[in-house]
PDB file of C-alpha atoms in Angstrom:
ATOM      1  CA  MET A   1      -8.637  56.179  90.676  1.00  0.00           C
ATOM      2  CA  ASN A   2      -7.592  52.869  89.111  1.00  0.00           C
ATOM      3  CA  GLN A   3      -3.937  52.165  88.582  1.00  0.00           C
ATOM      4  CA  GLY A   4      -4.453  51.782  84.828  1.00  0.00           C
ATOM      5  CA  GLN A   5      -5.917  55.276  84.489  1.00  0.00           C
ATOM      6  CA  GLN A   6      -3.697  58.280  84.151  1.00  0.00           C
ATOM      7  CA  PRO A   7      -4.735  61.870  84.752  1.00  0.00           C
ATOM      8  CA  ASN A   8      -5.409  63.994  81.668  1.00  0.00           C
ATOM      9  CA  HIS A   9      -3.418  66.957  82.988  1.00  0.00           C
ATOM     10  CA  GLY A  10      -0.442  66.208  80.720  1.00  0.00           C
ATOM     11  CA  ARG A  11      -2.665  65.884  77.667  1.00  0.00           C
ATOM     12  CA  LEU A  12      -4.373  69.211  78.391  1.00  0.00           C
ATOM     13  CA  ASP A  13      -0.996  70.901  78.758  1.00  0.00           C
ATOM     14  CA  ASP A  14       0.155  69.391  75.470  1.00  0.00           C
ATOM     15  CA  ASP A  15      -3.031  70.465  73.702  1.00  0.00           C
ATOM     16  CA  SER A  16      -2.768  74.024  74.967  1.00  0.00           C
ATOM     17  CA  ALA A  17       0.919  74.227  74.059  1.00  0.00           C
ATOM     18  CA  LEU A  18       0.139  72.936  70.566  1.00  0.00           C
ATOM     19  CA  SER A  19      -2.700  75.430  70.143  1.00  0.00           C
ATOM     20  CA  GLU A  20      -0.433  78.269  71.275  1.00  0.00           C
ATOM     21  CA  PHE A  21       2.337  77.151  68.896  1.00  0.00           C
ATOM     22  CA  LEU A  22      -0.051  76.959  65.939  1.00  0.00           C
ATOM     23  CA  ALA A  23      -1.388  80.420  66.776  1.00  0.00           C
ATOM     24  CA  CYS A  24       2.173  81.770  66.815  1.00  0.00           C
ATOM     25  CA  LEU A  25       2.749  80.337  63.332  1.00  0.00           C
ATOM     26  CA  MET A  26       0.284  82.826  61.907  1.00  0.00           C
ATOM     27  CA  ASP A  27       2.435  85.714  63.184  1.00  0.00           C
ATOM     28  CA  TYR A  28       5.740  84.123  62.123  1.00  0.00           C
ATOM     29  CA  ASN A  29       7.274  85.016  58.773  1.00  0.00           C
ATOM     30  CA  PRO A  30       9.405  82.003  57.742  1.00  0.00           C
ATOM     31  CA  THR A  31      12.643  82.300  55.779  1.00  0.00           C
ATOM     32  CA  ILE A  32      11.215  80.116  53.026  1.00  0.00           C
ATOM     33  CA  PRO A  33       8.188  81.917  51.528  1.00  0.00           C
ATOM     34  CA  ASP A  34       4.764  80.288  51.785  1.00  0.00           C
ATOM     35  CA  GLU A  35       4.349  80.452  48.018  1.00  0.00           C
ATOM     36  CA  LEU A  36       7.534  78.468  47.424  1.00  0.00           C
ATOM     37  CA  VAL A  37       6.596  75.788  49.951  1.00  0.00           C
ATOM     38  CA  GLY A  38       3.089  75.622  48.502  1.00  0.00           C
ATOM     39  CA  HIS A  39       4.514  75.267  44.995  1.00  0.00           C
ATOM     40  CA  TYR A  40       6.725  72.310  45.900  1.00  0.00           C
ATOM     41  CA  LEU A  41       4.000  70.684  47.966  1.00  0.00           C
ATOM     42  CA  ALA A  42       1.666  70.981  44.961  1.00  0.00           C
ATOM     43  CA  ARG A  43       4.323  69.551  42.628  1.00  0.00           C
ATOM     44  CA  SER A  44       4.595  66.532  44.899  1.00  0.00           C
ATOM     45  CA  GLY A  45       0.819  66.060  44.796  1.00  0.00           C
ATOM     46  CA  PHE A  46      -0.086  67.596  48.154  1.00  0.00           C
ATOM     47  CA  HIS A  47      -2.556  70.448  47.767  1.00  0.00           C
ATOM     48  CA  CYS A  48      -3.194  72.232  51.038  1.00  0.00           C
ATOM     49  CA  PRO A  49      -4.958  75.563  51.469  1.00  0.00           C
ATOM     50  CA  ASP A  50      -4.034  75.689  55.195  1.00  0.00           C
ATOM     51  CA  VAL A  51      -1.331  78.352  55.681  1.00  0.00           C
ATOM     52  CA  THR A  52      -0.521  76.974  59.136  1.00  0.00           C
ATOM     53  CA  LEU A  53       0.486  73.610  57.702  1.00  0.00           C
ATOM     54  CA  ILE A  54       2.493  75.242  54.927  1.00  0.00           C
ATOM     55  CA  ARG A  55       4.401  77.312  57.500  1.00  0.00           C
ATOM     56  CA  LEU A  56       5.010  74.216  59.596  1.00  0.00           C
ATOM     57  CA  VAL A  57       6.578  72.538  56.549  1.00  0.00           C
ATOM     58  CA  ALA A  58       8.632  75.710  55.923  1.00  0.00           C
ATOM     59  CA  ILE A  59       9.958  75.656  59.484  1.00  0.00           C
ATOM     60  CA  ALA A  60      10.839  71.952  59.246  1.00  0.00           C
ATOM     61  CA  THR A  61      12.607  72.591  55.941  1.00  0.00           C
ATOM     62  CA  GLN A  62      14.491  75.558  57.370  1.00  0.00           C
ATOM     63  CA  LYS A  63      15.638  73.429  60.317  1.00  0.00           C
ATOM     64  CA  PHE A  64      16.789  70.649  57.984  1.00  0.00           C
ATOM     65  CA  VAL A  65      18.749  73.053  55.768  1.00  0.00           C
ATOM     66  CA  ALA A  66      20.338  74.690  58.832  1.00  0.00           C
ATOM     67  CA  GLU A  67      21.410  71.314  60.234  1.00  0.00           C
ATOM     68  CA  VAL A  68      22.862  70.227  56.883  1.00  0.00           C
ATOM     69  CA  ALA A  69      24.750  73.525  56.554  1.00  0.00           C
ATOM     70  CA  THR A  70      26.120  73.271  60.093  1.00  0.00           C
ATOM     71  CA  ASP A  71      27.267  69.695  59.592  1.00  0.00           C
ATOM     72  CA  ALA A  72      28.803  70.565  56.208  1.00  0.00           C
ATOM     73  CA  LEU A  73      30.694  73.415  57.889  1.00  0.00           C
ATOM     74  CA  GLN A  74      32.104  70.957  60.416  1.00  0.00           C
ATOM     75  CA  HIS A  75      33.222  68.628  57.587  1.00  0.00           C
ATOM     76  CA  CYS A  76      34.788  71.582  55.795  1.00  0.00           C
ATOM     77  CA  LYS A  77      36.698  72.654  58.911  1.00  0.00           C
ATOM     78  CA  ALA A  78      37.874  69.096  59.527  1.00  0.00           C
ATOM     79  CA  ARG A  79      39.032  68.743  55.918  1.00  0.00           C
ATOM     80  CA  GLN A  80      40.909  72.043  55.953  1.00  0.00           C
ATOM     81  CA  SER A  81      42.529  71.335  59.308  1.00  0.00           C
ATOM     82  CA  SER A  82      43.957  68.098  57.909  1.00  0.00           C
ATOM     83  CA  ILE A  83      45.961  69.951  55.237  1.00  0.00           C
ATOM     84  CA  VAL A  84      49.692  69.280  55.512  1.00  0.00           C
ATOM     85  CA  LYS A  85      51.914  71.871  57.199  1.00  0.00           C
ATOM     86  CA  ASP A  86      53.526  73.381  54.088  1.00  0.00           C
ATOM     87  CA  LYS A  87      50.171  74.070  52.489  1.00  0.00           C
ATOM     88  CA  ARG A  88      48.850  75.475  55.769  1.00  0.00           C
ATOM     89  CA  ASP A  89      51.385  78.333  55.752  1.00  0.00           C
ATOM     90  CA  LYS A  90      50.237  79.352  52.275  1.00  0.00           C
ATOM     91  CA  GLN A  91      46.597  79.132  53.335  1.00  0.00           C
ATOM     92  CA  GLN A  92      47.053  81.430  56.343  1.00  0.00           C
ATOM     93  CA  LYS A  93      46.707  84.355  53.931  1.00  0.00           C
ATOM     94  CA  ASP A  94      43.227  83.185  52.948  1.00  0.00           C
ATOM     95  CA  LYS A  95      41.194  81.905  55.883  1.00  0.00           C
ATOM     96  CA  ARG A  96      37.964  81.527  53.912  1.00  0.00           C
ATOM     97  CA  LEU A  97      36.144  78.259  54.326  1.00  0.00           C
ATOM     98  CA  ILE A  98      35.107  76.760  51.014  1.00  0.00           C
ATOM     99  CA  LEU A  99      32.188  74.364  50.955  1.00  0.00           C
ATOM    100  CA  THR A 100      32.750  71.659  48.366  1.00  0.00           C
ATOM    101  CA  MET A 101      30.339  69.174  46.866  1.00  0.00           C
ATOM    102  CA  GLU A 102      32.282  66.472  48.713  1.00  0.00           C
ATOM    103  CA  ASP A 103      31.481  68.087  52.081  1.00  0.00           C
ATOM    104  CA  LEU A 104      27.832  68.486  51.174  1.00  0.00           C
ATOM    105  CA  SER A 105      27.555  64.959  49.743  1.00  0.00           C
ATOM    106  CA  LYS A 106      28.969  63.389  52.910  1.00  0.00           C
ATOM    107  CA  VAL A 107      26.525  65.244  55.131  1.00  0.00           C
ATOM    108  CA  LEU A 108      23.503  64.540  52.948  1.00  0.00           C
ATOM    109  CA  ARG A 109      24.455  60.857  52.853  1.00  0.00           C
ATOM    110  CA  GLU A 110      24.342  60.868  56.672  1.00  0.00           C
ATOM    111  CA  TYR A 111      20.762  62.176  56.414  1.00  0.00           C
ATOM    112  CA  GLY A 112      19.828  59.498  53.871  1.00  0.00           C
ATOM    113  CA  ALA A 113      19.884  61.687  50.761  1.00  0.00           C
ATOM    114  CA  ASN A 114      22.208  60.751  47.920  1.00  0.00           C
ATOM    115  CA  LEU A 115      23.537  63.739  46.026  1.00  0.00           C
ATOM    116  CA  LYS A 116      24.892  63.313  42.525  1.00  0.00           C
ATOM    117  CA  HIS A 117      26.513  66.184  40.680  1.00  0.00           C
ATOM    118  CA  GLN A 118      27.754  66.686  37.178  1.00  0.00           C
ATOM    119  CA  GLU A 119      31.437  66.158  36.555  1.00  0.00           C
ATOM    120  CA  TYR A 120      31.905  69.689  35.223  1.00  0.00           C
ATOM    121  CA  PHE A 121      31.226  71.337  38.591  1.00  0.00           C
ATOM    122  CA  ALA A 122      34.257  73.182  39.899  1.00  0.00           C
ATOM    123  CA  GLU A 123      35.888  71.878  43.055  1.00  0.00           C
ATOM    124  CA  SER A 124      38.688  74.445  43.003  1.00  0.00           C
ATOM    125  CA  PRO A 125      38.248  77.821  44.696  1.00  0.00           C
ATOM    126  CA  TRP A 126      40.133  79.416  41.796  1.00  0.00           C
ATOM    127  CA  THR A 127      37.916  78.117  38.990  1.00  0.00           C
ATOM    128  CA  GLY A 128      36.308  80.956  37.113  1.00  0.00           C
ATOM    129  CA  MET A 129      38.502  83.620  38.709  1.00  0.00           C
ATOM    130  CA  ASP A 130      40.696  86.024  36.839  1.00  0.00           C
ATOM    131  CA  PRO A 131      44.230  84.536  36.754  1.00  0.00           C
ATOM    132  CA  ALA A 132      45.663  87.847  37.937  1.00  0.00           C
ATOM    133  CA  THR A 133      43.727  87.632  41.232  1.00  0.00           C
ATOM    134  CA  LYS A 134      44.967  84.114  42.067  1.00  0.00           C
ATOM    135  CA  ASP A 135      48.266  85.376  43.452  1.00  0.00           C
ATOM    136  CA  GLU A 136      46.723  87.994  45.729  1.00  0.00           C
TER     137      GLU A 136
END
């Protein structure tokens, strides 16, 4: 065998793994429905009758959303841990993590997506709540 030639064993393994993965996609029920993915693909000008490709896009989208949510959670935890001591004692009663547009915007910017929101969006956890439940 010449030094420039490489055996095709790796390529055959890759091809069989890809074929097996694509076959598994037909049995997999993604979180994002095929119809929804197909709708947005069609709106962007990509018409594809292949369900396998639509499910592959759904899985990629699900992974992206999960990564954004995980990173936003880390930003949220970091932001809430930096609260000064006197506010921390008050917050011990309510240990809920509150995702803000600021957390989400920072993470999406890291992924190259700029998020703009209207000024009327609430950034306070108490906005829209009954005033009587604020003190609980």
